[in-house]
């Protein structure tokens, strides 16, 4: 057996309220809150990058779940937000977390799919028997940037999720027999190497996502013993999706049920209404973190998983859940997992609500200053990464690039439990 033994996430110090953003952009706030389903969006300052977020999530996991760093023999970081053409985020994180030198560490990129690719690599390694009792740490870390005034602006976000994979899957055990994946070259979302901000064909990307969901779910169903069961999806106590914005998960869930039904639901039909009710019952309760953080690309799906495990892990023990991972470009995977018998107890750590409530709210002017400053954060000898200016105190702080090398320090929060 293989699966998750621990999970933890980190977010930047600041967030912006989406109603404030809508008002500043002259847009009806209902478009962001009801149309996209978002309330808040995490914002990374120049002193917070994909490395500090990843190390923050990893540090919280090791401390909250009492994991001995020496037990980790594989570290994989999945990220869209590359920081270097050569040196991986994983090398920095390996040192920051004090992992042993007898450890493989590397980075995987495939848009939002990188974290899932890491999970599978780690799971296969565990199952191969080569792990020999050691564990794998997989961290999905990203900062989603589209730029001021773009349609993608309200779907930005930042954060990281760390997951410990082992043969002691207290939280969830993956169904490694079932497989449902899908790959196709599409130009729905991309970020050229010269740009800090992503480009997207937004409406087309939604269509690509739904198409990939349908294909990968269908592949999973066909490969299963229950092929032909018209209510296949009913076996899942919760359905989790890659969530660039909450409305996307709602569209996805409807497509899942339509795939079972074999036809699209007509708008306003009883089936469409029932799909909406089912979304409220089996999907929406796991989306509170996503509503408050925004898109964190590789980690978005796993924010929902952390939310689900904390709120429902206890009563869902022994039941199956589904997880749908989508990475633009594109690669998709439909995953099924069983909730561990002790998942509820294991998740009794610092609540995600405490972590999110600890962030500070930005006004739109300050948010725009941060976005402008971020543009220079990785330039050699730039002065914008000043923790005093941005009031950042760790646990890890990015100080910018000196002599063409990225500089990091531990902040005050590093000593806190
Ligand atoms: P847009 O064109 O500005 O918005 O951009 P819209 O006009 O489509 O409106 C959005 C929703 O709000 C619609 O709901 C409107 O009806 C509603 P829907 O019809 O879809 O159900 N609406 C309102 N509701 C209430 N009151 C109002 C109101 N006005 C409108 N007054 C878009 C939206 C998502 C395209 C844009 O934000 C964007 O481009 N985002 C980035 C791309 C993205 O997130 N794509 C998602 C799928 S691809 C993916 O998930 C991969 C990704 O994570 C990257 C990776 O893999 O690394 C992005």
Coordinates of C-alpha atoms and ligand atoms in Angstrom, one line a residue, residues 27-37 80 110-113 142 144 146 150-156 188-190 198-210 242-245 247-248 250-251 295-298 300 326-329 331, ligand 1:
X27 CA -16.2 45.4 -12.3
X28 CA -19.4 44.1 -10.6
X29 CA -18.0 42.3 -7.5
X30 CA -20.6 39.5 -8.1
X31 CA -18.6 38.5 -11.2
X32 CA -15.6 37.5 -9.0
X33 CA -17.5 36.2 -6.0
X34 CA -20.4 34.4 -7.7
X35 CA -19.2 34.2 -11.3
X36 CA -15.8 32.8 -10.4
X37 CA -16.5 31.7 -6.8
X80 CA 5.3 26.0 -12.8
X110 CA 4.3 20.4 -16.3
X111 CA 2.2 23.4 -15.5
X112 CA -0.3 22.5 -12.8
X113 CA 0.4 18.8 -13.2
X142 CA 3.7 28.2 -7.2
X144 CA 0.2 32.4 -10.2
X146 CA -1.4 37.1 -15.0
X150 CA -6.0 41.0 -17.3
X151 CA -9.0 38.7 -17.2
X152 CA -6.8 36.2 -15.3
X153 CA -6.0 38.8 -12.6
X154 CA -8.8 37.6 -10.2
X155 CA -7.5 34.0 -10.6
X156 CA -4.0 34.6 -9.3
X188 CA -4.4 26.9 -23.5
X189 CA -2.0 28.4 -21.0
X190 CA 1.8 29.0 -21.2
X198 CA 1.4 33.6 -17.8
X199 CA -0.5 33.9 -21.1
X200 CA -3.7 32.1 -21.5
X201 CA -6.6 31.6 -23.9
X202 CA -8.9 31.6 -20.9
X203 CA -12.2 30.3 -22.3
X204 CA -10.4 27.7 -24.5
X205 CA -8.4 26.6 -21.4
X206 CA -11.7 25.8 -19.6
X207 CA -12.8 23.7 -22.6
X208 CA -9.4 21.9 -22.6
X209 CA -9.7 21.2 -18.9
X210 CA -13.2 19.7 -19.3
X242 CA -7.8 21.1 -9.8
X243 CA -9.3 24.4 -8.8
X244 CA -7.9 27.5 -10.6
X245 CA -11.1 29.2 -9.4
X247 CA -16.5 27.9 -10.4
X248 CA -14.1 25.6 -12.5
X250 CA -18.4 23.3 -10.3
X251 CA -18.2 23.0 -14.1
X295 CA -4.9 29.4 -7.9
X296 CA -1.6 28.0 -6.7
X297 CA -1.2 25.9 -9.9
X298 CA 0.5 22.6 -8.9
X300 CA -4.5 23.7 -6.0
X326 CA -5.1 19.0 -14.8
X327 CA -1.9 20.7 -16.1
X328 CA -2.3 23.0 -19.1
X329 CA -0.5 22.0 -22.3
X331 CA -1.8 16.4 -19.1
Ligands
LIG1 P1 -13.7 36.5 -18.1 O1 -13.8 36.3 -19.6 O2 -13.3 37.8 -17.7 O3 -15.0 36.0 -17.4 O4 -12.6 35.5 -17.6 P2 -16.4 35.5 -17.9 O5 -17.0 36.6 -18.8 O6 -16.3 34.2 -18.6 O7 -17.2 35.4 -16.6 C1 -16.8 34.5 -15.6 C2 -18.1 33.9 -15.0 O8 -18.7 35.0 -14.2 C3 -19.1 33.5 -15.9 O9 -19.7 32.4 -15.3 C4 -20.1 34.6 -16.0 O10 -21.4 34.3 -16.4 C5 -20.0 35.1 -14.6 P3 -20.1 31.0 -16.2 O11 -21.0 31.5 -17.3 O12 -18.8 30.5 -16.8 O13 -20.7 30.1 -15.3 N1 -20.4 36.6 -14.4 C6 -21.1 37.0 -13.4 N2 -21.7 36.4 -12.4 C7 -22.5 37.2 -11.5 N3 -22.6 38.5 -11.7 C8 -22.0 39.2 -12.7 C9 -21.2 38.4 -13.6 N4 -20.5 38.8 -14.7 C10 -20.0 37.6 -15.2 N5 -22.1 40.5 -12.8 C11 -11.5 33.4 -17.1 C12 -12.8 34.3 -16.9 C13 -11.6 32.2 -16.2 C14 -11.4 32.9 -18.5 C15 -10.2 34.2 -16.8 O14 -10.3 34.6 -15.4 C16 -8.9 33.5 -17.1 O15 -8.4 33.6 -18.2 N6 -8.3 32.8 -16.0 C17 -7.0 32.1 -16.2 C18 -7.2 30.8 -17.0 C19 -7.8 29.7 -16.1 O16 -7.9 29.8 -14.9 N7 -8.3 28.7 -16.8 C20 -8.9 27.5 -16.1 C21 -8.8 26.2 -16.9 S1 -7.1 25.9 -17.3 C22 -6.3 25.4 -15.8 O17 -7.0 25.2 -14.8 C23 -4.8 25.3 -15.7 C24 -4.2 26.5 -15.0 O18 -4.4 26.3 -13.6 C25 -2.7 26.6 -15.3 C26 -1.7 25.4 -15.2 O19 -2.1 24.2 -15.6 O20 -0.6 25.6 -14.8 C27 -4.7 27.8 -15.4

